[in-house]
Amino acid sequence: MLLDEVDKELEKRGHAFVRYADDCNVYVRSKRAGERVMELLRQLFASLRLRVNESKSAVDKVWNRKLLGYSLWAAKGRVAKHRVAPTALEMMKIRVREVTRRSRSQSITRVVQDLRSYLVGWKNYFRLADTPGSSARSTNGFGIGYERFTSSTGAEERRSIANCAPGDCPSMRPPESPRTATAGGGTPPC
């Protein structure tokens, strides 16, 4: 279904809007203007024999709405920037908990592969986000932390946990301790 008529009408009226497939955000200056545009959209969609889903639609402040997992926030000087919407961030956390749950009964290598695959894809999707407060923490702006570790040369390095090759993440290596070391050059117990 093409929604060109809706786009053309919104452009003709000079509204700032973003539409992807059937998701649409129209940006206006006041609540009253938002209610007028919402009524216009209901009429336009009715002429196309479509209905506006009232449970997902609202006239609200731009900071409270999301589109495709992104929302906006005000940086210094009231500059609008993209961020990962709180619901998208919560869904990512739920998925990470599912992948890493203990009852999954998979090897640590498989868990790392699955986690890496998911987090790299998630990070790439949200690469345009300017998450507020990301410079104050040790993150890359996506809520994915970095781990500090000391390499064999003694130099401190930083490595993204999401970008480690399976079996290469420092947090996945067992610590060297007298209990796991074996005599005679054998392999440590699993």
mmCIF file of N, CA, C and O in Angstrom, residues 104-173:
data_model
loop_
_atom_site.group_PDB
_atom_site.id
_atom_site.type_symbol
_atom_site.label_atom_id
_atom_site.label_comp_id
_atom_site.label_asym_id
_atom_site.label_seq_id
_atom_site.Cartn_x
_atom_site.Cartn_y
_atom_site.Cartn_z
ATOM 1 N N ARG A 104 19.965 -22.652 29.813
ATOM 2 C CA ARG A 104 20.063 -22.851 28.369
ATOM 3 C C ARG A 104 20.931 -24.064 28.026
ATOM 4 O O ARG A 104 20.806 -24.623 26.957
ATOM 5 N N SER A 105 21.782 -24.481 28.898
ATOM 6 C CA SER A 105 22.656 -25.656 28.785
ATOM 7 C C SER A 105 23.413 -25.722 27.465
ATOM 8 O O SER A 105 23.302 -26.674 26.711
ATOM 9 N N GLN A 106 24.170 -24.668 27.196
ATOM 10 C CA GLN A 106 25.042 -24.652 26.026
ATOM 11 C C GLN A 106 26.446 -24.274 26.477
ATOM 12 O O GLN A 106 26.629 -23.673 27.527
ATOM 13 N N SER A 107 27.406 -24.618 25.651
ATOM 14 C CA SER A 107 28.788 -24.312 26.005
ATOM 15 C C SER A 107 29.001 -22.808 26.032
ATOM 16 O O SER A 107 28.289 -22.050 25.378
ATOM 17 N N ILE A 108 30.005 -22.387 26.768
ATOM 18 C CA ILE A 108 30.305 -20.959 26.873
ATOM 19 C C ILE A 108 30.691 -20.394 25.514
ATOM 20 O O ILE A 108 30.363 -19.251 25.193
ATOM 21 N N THR A 109 31.333 -21.213 24.685
ATOM 22 C CA THR A 109 31.708 -20.757 23.340
ATOM 23 C C THR A 109 30.459 -20.447 22.521
ATOM 24 O O THR A 109 30.404 -19.425 21.843
ATOM 25 N N ARG A 110 29.458 -21.306 22.602
ATOM 26 C CA ARG A 110 28.217 -21.096 21.859
ATOM 27 C C ARG A 110 27.476 -19.857 22.384
ATOM 28 O O ARG A 110 26.940 -19.072 21.614
ATOM 29 N N VAL A 111 27.463 -19.681 23.703
ATOM 30 C CA VAL A 111 26.806 -18.514 24.295
ATOM 31 C C VAL A 111 27.495 -17.240 23.825
ATOM 32 O O VAL A 111 26.836 -16.266 23.447
ATOM 33 N N VAL A 112 28.829 -17.238 23.806
ATOM 34 C CA VAL A 112 29.584 -16.063 23.356
ATOM 35 C C VAL A 112 29.297 -15.787 21.883
ATOM 36 O O VAL A 112 29.109 -14.634 21.481
ATOM 37 N N GLN A 113 29.243 -16.825 21.064
ATOM 38 C CA GLN A 113 28.944 -16.641 19.638
ATOM 39 C C GLN A 113 27.561 -16.031 19.456
ATOM 40 O O GLN A 113 27.397 -15.074 18.686
ATOM 41 N N ASP A 114 26.570 -16.572 20.149
ATOM 42 C CA ASP A 114 25.209 -16.051 20.032
ATOM 43 C C ASP A 114 25.108 -14.626 20.539
ATOM 44 O O ASP A 114 24.477 -13.764 19.922
ATOM 45 N N LEU A 115 25.751 -14.364 21.670
ATOM 46 C CA LEU A 115 25.722 -13.022 22.250
ATOM 47 C C LEU A 115 26.426 -12.022 21.345
ATOM 48 O O LEU A 115 25.925 -10.921 21.109
ATOM 49 N N ARG A 116 27.580 -12.421 20.825
ATOM 50 C CA ARG A 116 28.328 -11.542 19.928
ATOM 51 C C ARG A 116 27.521 -11.228 18.677
ATOM 52 O O ARG A 116 27.423 -10.085 18.250
ATOM 53 N N SER A 117 26.921 -12.247 18.087
ATOM 54 C CA SER A 117 26.122 -12.055 16.880
ATOM 55 C C SER A 117 24.989 -11.060 17.131
ATOM 56 O O SER A 117 24.768 -10.136 16.349
ATOM 57 N N TYR A 118 24.279 -11.239 18.229
ATOM 58 C CA TYR A 118 23.158 -10.354 18.540
ATOM 59 C C TYR A 118 23.628 -8.934 18.836
ATOM 60 O O TYR A 118 23.084 -7.969 18.299
ATOM 61 N N LEU A 119 24.653 -8.786 19.697
ATOM 62 C CA LEU A 119 25.088 -7.446 20.099
ATOM 63 C C LEU A 119 25.732 -6.669 18.958
ATOM 64 O O LEU A 119 25.555 -5.450 18.868
ATOM 65 N N VAL A 120 26.466 -7.341 18.089
ATOM 66 C CA VAL A 120 27.062 -6.637 16.944
ATOM 67 C C VAL A 120 25.960 -6.127 16.023
ATOM 68 O O VAL A 120 25.994 -4.986 15.562
ATOM 69 N N GLY A 121 24.951 -6.955 15.767
ATOM 70 C CA GLY A 121 23.825 -6.516 14.934
ATOM 71 C C GLY A 121 23.057 -5.375 15.576
ATOM 72 O O GLY A 121 22.702 -4.394 14.917
ATOM 73 N N TRP A 122 22.822 -5.474 16.888
ATOM 74 C CA TRP A 122 22.100 -4.429 17.609
ATOM 75 C C TRP A 122 22.887 -3.127 17.581
ATOM 76 O O TRP A 122 22.343 -2.059 17.336
ATOM 77 N N LYS A 123 24.181 -3.242 17.806
ATOM 78 C CA LYS A 123 25.049 -2.056 17.805
ATOM 79 C C LYS A 123 25.068 -1.388 16.429
ATOM 80 O O LYS A 123 25.006 -0.168 16.322
ATOM 81 N N ASN A 124 25.128 -2.191 15.374
ATOM 82 C CA ASN A 124 25.132 -1.626 14.026
ATOM 83 C C ASN A 124 23.807 -0.949 13.697
ATOM 84 O O ASN A 124 23.789 0.084 13.034
ATOM 85 N N TYR A 125 22.698 -1.528 14.142
ATOM 86 C CA TYR A 125 21.390 -0.906 13.884
ATOM 87 C C TYR A 125 21.294 0.448 14.569
ATOM 88 O O TYR A 125 20.797 1.415 13.990
ATOM 89 N N PHE A 126 21.782 0.542 15.792
ATOM 90 C CA PHE A 126 21.670 1.784 16.561
ATOM 91 C C PHE A 126 22.942 2.631 16.505
ATOM 92 O O PHE A 126 23.185 3.448 17.379
ATOM 93 N N ARG A 127 23.735 2.493 15.458
ATOM 94 C CA ARG A 127 25.003 3.229 15.371
ATOM 95 C C ARG A 127 24.809 4.742 15.245
ATOM 96 O O ARG A 127 25.718 5.500 15.512
ATOM 97 N N LEU A 128 23.637 5.201 14.854
ATOM 98 C CA LEU A 128 23.384 6.635 14.719
ATOM 99 C C LEU A 128 23.006 7.306 16.034
ATOM 100 O O LEU A 128 22.872 8.519 16.089
ATOM 101 N N ALA A 129 22.829 6.517 17.075
ATOM 102 C CA ALA A 129 22.373 7.059 18.353
ATOM 103 C C ALA A 129 23.458 7.896 19.021
ATOM 104 O O ALA A 129 24.624 7.542 19.025
ATOM 105 N N ASP A 130 23.034 9.022 19.583
ATOM 106 C CA ASP A 130 23.882 9.872 20.422
ATOM 107 C C ASP A 130 23.310 9.779 21.827
ATOM 108 O O ASP A 130 22.607 10.669 22.277
ATOM 109 N N THR A 131 23.588 8.688 22.495
ATOM 110 C CA THR A 131 22.987 8.436 23.795
ATOM 111 C C THR A 131 23.485 9.447 24.817
ATOM 112 O O THR A 131 24.682 9.651 24.935
ATOM 113 N N PRO A 132 22.568 10.080 25.563
ATOM 114 C CA PRO A 132 23.003 11.074 26.545
ATOM 115 C C PRO A 132 23.825 10.437 27.649
ATOM 116 O O PRO A 132 23.534 9.340 28.102
ATOM 117 N N GLY A 133 24.893 11.133 28.070
ATOM 118 C CA GLY A 133 25.718 10.667 29.165
ATOM 119 C C GLY A 133 26.732 9.609 28.775
ATOM 120 O O GLY A 133 27.420 9.084 29.619
ATOM 121 N N SER A 134 26.843 9.296 27.488
ATOM 122 C CA SER A 134 27.737 8.210 27.095
ATOM 123 C C SER A 134 29.203 8.587 27.256
ATOM 124 O O SER A 134 30.042 7.725 27.451
ATOM 125 N N SER A 135 29.512 9.880 27.201
ATOM 126 C CA SER A 135 30.915 10.264 27.334
ATOM 127 C C SER A 135 31.387 10.180 28.776
ATOM 128 O O SER A 135 32.570 10.067 29.036
ATOM 129 N N ALA A 136 30.470 10.214 29.722
ATOM 130 C CA ALA A 136 30.850 10.164 31.129
ATOM 131 C C ALA A 136 31.160 8.746 31.592
ATOM 132 O O ALA A 136 31.804 8.553 32.596
ATOM 133 N N ARG A 137 30.664 7.755 30.847
ATOM 134 C CA ARG A 137 30.887 6.364 31.226
ATOM 135 C C ARG A 137 31.869 5.733 30.280
ATOM 136 O O ARG A 137 32.208 6.292 29.249
ATOM 137 N N SER A 138 32.266 4.546 30.606
ATOM 138 C CA SER A 138 33.167 3.786 29.744
ATOM 139 C C SER A 138 32.337 2.946 28.773
ATOM 140 O O SER A 138 32.301 1.736 28.853
ATOM 141 N N THR A 139 31.587 3.625 27.905
ATOM 142 C CA THR A 139 30.778 2.928 26.912
ATOM 143 C C THR A 139 31.000 3.559 25.563
ATOM 144 O O THR A 139 31.614 4.606 25.430
ATOM 145 N N ASN A 140 30.453 2.917 24.545
ATOM 146 C CA ASN A 140 30.573 3.446 23.197
ATOM 147 C C ASN A 140 29.327 4.201 22.773
ATOM 148 O O ASN A 140 29.124 4.425 21.603
ATOM 149 N N GLY A 141 28.454 4.575 23.693
ATOM 150 C CA GLY A 141 27.247 5.301 23.366
ATOM 151 C C GLY A 141 26.055 4.401 23.131
ATOM 152 O O GLY A 141 24.962 4.871 22.892
ATOM 153 N N PHE A 142 26.233 3.107 23.195
ATOM 154 C CA PHE A 142 25.142 2.187 22.965
ATOM 155 C C PHE A 142 24.797 1.417 24.223
ATOM 156 O O PHE A 142 24.023 0.495 24.191
ATOM 157 N N GLY A 143 25.414 1.750 25.334
ATOM 158 C CA GLY A 143 25.181 1.014 26.553
ATOM 159 C C GLY A 143 25.991 -0.274 26.620
ATOM 160 O O GLY A 143 25.828 -1.060 27.521
ATOM 161 N N ILE A 144 26.850 -0.518 25.638
ATOM 162 C CA ILE A 144 27.697 -1.697 25.643
ATOM 163 C C ILE A 144 29.032 -1.288 26.223
ATOM 164 O O ILE A 144 29.711 -0.433 25.673
ATOM 165 N N GLY A 145 29.389 -1.874 27.340
ATOM 166 C CA GLY A 145 30.575 -1.443 28.061
ATOM 167 C C GLY A 145 31.859 -1.995 27.474
ATOM 168 O O GLY A 145 31.862 -2.914 26.675
ATOM 169 N N TYR A 146 32.920 -1.403 27.877
ATOM 170 C CA TYR A 146 34.245 -1.885 27.532
ATOM 171 C C TYR A 146 34.852 -2.521 28.759
ATOM 172 O O TYR A 146 34.556 -2.131 29.879
ATOM 173 N N GLU A 147 35.681 -3.474 28.551
ATOM 174 C CA GLU A 147 36.355 -4.139 29.649
ATOM 175 C C GLU A 147 37.816 -3.758 29.609
ATOM 176 O O GLU A 147 38.436 -3.781 28.557
ATOM 177 N N ARG A 148 38.357 -3.408 30.735
ATOM 178 C CA ARG A 148 39.781 -3.104 30.816
ATOM 179 C C ARG A 148 40.509 -4.368 31.233
ATOM 180 O O ARG A 148 40.048 -5.095 32.107
ATOM 181 N N PHE A 149 41.618 -4.643 30.610
ATOM 182 C CA PHE A 149 42.414 -5.793 30.988
ATOM 183 C C PHE A 149 43.868 -5.495 30.683
ATOM 184 O O PHE A 149 44.192 -4.574 29.957
ATOM 185 N N THR A 150 44.726 -6.282 31.243
ATOM 186 C CA THR A 150 46.149 -6.118 31.026
ATOM 187 C C THR A 150 46.626 -7.217 30.098
ATOM 188 O O THR A 150 46.364 -8.395 30.327
ATOM 189 N N SER A 151 47.276 -6.828 29.027
ATOM 190 C CA SER A 151 47.761 -7.821 28.066
ATOM 191 C C SER A 151 49.031 -8.477 28.594
ATOM 192 O O SER A 151 49.560 -8.103 29.642
ATOM 193 N N SER A 152 49.535 -9.433 27.845
ATOM 194 C CA SER A 152 50.736 -10.150 28.277
ATOM 195 C C SER A 152 51.956 -9.233 28.328
ATOM 196 O O SER A 152 52.922 -9.523 29.010
ATOM 197 N N THR A 153 51.911 -8.116 27.616
ATOM 198 C CA THR A 153 53.033 -7.179 27.652
ATOM 199 C C THR A 153 52.953 -6.254 28.864
ATOM 200 O O THR A 153 53.863 -5.494 29.115
ATOM 201 N N GLY A 154 51.834 -6.318 29.595
ATOM 202 C CA GLY A 154 51.675 -5.467 30.769
ATOM 203 C C GLY A 154 50.997 -4.149 30.450
ATOM 204 O O GLY A 154 50.691 -3.392 31.350
ATOM 205 N N ALA A 155 50.734 -3.875 29.163
ATOM 206 C CA ALA A 155 50.078 -2.623 28.796
ATOM 207 C C ALA A 155 48.569 -2.783 28.973
ATOM 208 O O ALA A 155 48.005 -3.810 28.650
ATOM 209 N N GLU A 156 47.946 -1.738 29.502
ATOM 210 C CA GLU A 156 46.501 -1.787 29.675
ATOM 211 C C GLU A 156 45.830 -1.522 28.326
ATOM 212 O O GLU A 156 46.219 -0.624 27.599
ATOM 213 N N GLU A 157 44.853 -2.332 28.018
ATOM 214 C CA GLU A 157 44.133 -2.177 26.757
ATOM 215 C C GLU A 157 42.650 -2.115 27.045
ATOM 216 O O GLU A 157 42.198 -2.482 28.116
ATOM 217 N N ARG A 158 41.899 -1.639 26.063
ATOM 218 C CA ARG A 158 40.442 -1.630 26.144
ATOM 219 C C ARG A 158 39.911 -2.405 24.951
ATOM 220 O O ARG A 158 40.357 -2.211 23.840
ATOM 221 N N ARG A 159 38.971 -3.252 25.189
ATOM 222 C CA ARG A 159 38.395 -4.040 24.108
ATOM 223 C C ARG A 159 36.893 -4.100 24.313
ATOM 224 O O ARG A 159 36.429 -4.333 25.418
ATOM 225 N N SER A 160 36.156 -3.887 23.257
ATOM 226 C CA SER A 160 34.708 -3.998 23.333
ATOM 227 C C SER A 160 34.345 -5.460 23.506
ATOM 228 O O SER A 160 34.797 -6.318 22.762
ATOM 229 N N ILE A 161 33.524 -5.753 24.476
ATOM 230 C CA ILE A 161 33.106 -7.127 24.719
ATOM 231 C C ILE A 161 32.334 -7.643 23.515
ATOM 232 O O ILE A 161 32.446 -8.792 23.128
ATOM 233 N N ALA A 162 31.545 -6.796 22.880
ATOM 234 C CA ALA A 162 30.738 -7.231 21.748
ATOM 235 C C ALA A 162 31.588 -7.536 20.519
ATOM 236 O O ALA A 162 31.140 -8.243 19.634
ATOM 237 N N ASN A 163 32.785 -7.023 20.428
ATOM 238 C CA ASN A 163 33.600 -7.219 19.235
ATOM 239 C C ASN A 163 34.683 -8.277 19.408
ATOM 240 O O ASN A 163 35.542 -8.406 18.565
ATOM 241 N N CYS A 164 34.673 -9.021 20.497
ATOM 242 C CA CYS A 164 35.664 -10.073 20.700
ATOM 243 C C CYS A 164 35.329 -11.268 19.820
ATOM 244 O O CYS A 164 34.169 -11.595 19.625
ATOM 245 N N ALA A 165 36.353 -11.891 19.316
ATOM 246 C CA ALA A 165 36.144 -13.156 18.616
ATOM 247 C C ALA A 165 35.837 -14.222 19.654
ATOM 248 O O ALA A 165 36.310 -14.147 20.782
ATOM 249 N N PRO A 166 35.008 -15.235 19.307
ATOM 250 C CA PRO A 166 34.686 -16.277 20.278
ATOM 251 C C PRO A 166 35.957 -16.926 20.823
ATOM 252 O O PRO A 166 36.864 -17.261 20.082
ATOM 253 N N GLY A 167 36.027 -17.080 22.120
ATOM 254 C CA GLY A 167 37.187 -17.668 22.762
ATOM 255 C C GLY A 167 38.319 -16.688 22.976
ATOM 256 O O GLY A 167 39.318 -17.001 23.603
ATOM 257 N N ASP A 168 38.184 -15.459 22.434
ATOM 258 C CA ASP A 168 39.247 -14.475 22.533
ATOM 259 C C ASP A 168 38.938 -13.394 23.571
ATOM 260 O O ASP A 168 39.776 -12.582 23.877
ATOM 261 N N CYS A 169 37.708 -13.366 24.088
ATOM 262 C CA CYS A 169 37.347 -12.352 25.074
ATOM 263 C C CYS A 169 38.079 -12.618 26.369
ATOM 264 O O CYS A 169 38.071 -13.740 26.870
ATOM 265 N N PRO A 170 38.718 -11.604 26.931
ATOM 266 C CA PRO A 170 39.468 -11.818 28.162
ATOM 267 C C PRO A 170 38.578 -12.266 29.309
ATOM 268 O O PRO A 170 39.008 -13.012 30.168
ATOM 269 N N SER A 171 37.312 -11.844 29.321
ATOM 270 C CA SER A 171 36.433 -12.235 30.414
ATOM 271 C C SER A 171 36.027 -13.693 30.296
ATOM 272 O O SER A 171 35.540 -14.275 31.246
ATOM 273 N N MET A 172 36.205 -14.308 29.134
ATOM 274 C CA MET A 172 35.810 -15.688 28.931
ATOM 275 C C MET A 172 36.939 -16.666 29.225
ATOM 276 O O MET A 172 36.735 -17.857 29.241
ATOM 277 N N ARG A 173 38.144 -16.170 29.400
ATOM 278 C CA ARG A 173 39.266 -17.051 29.707
ATOM 279 C C ARG A 173 39.259 -17.364 31.199
ATOM 280 O O ARG A 173 39.070 -16.464 32.017
#
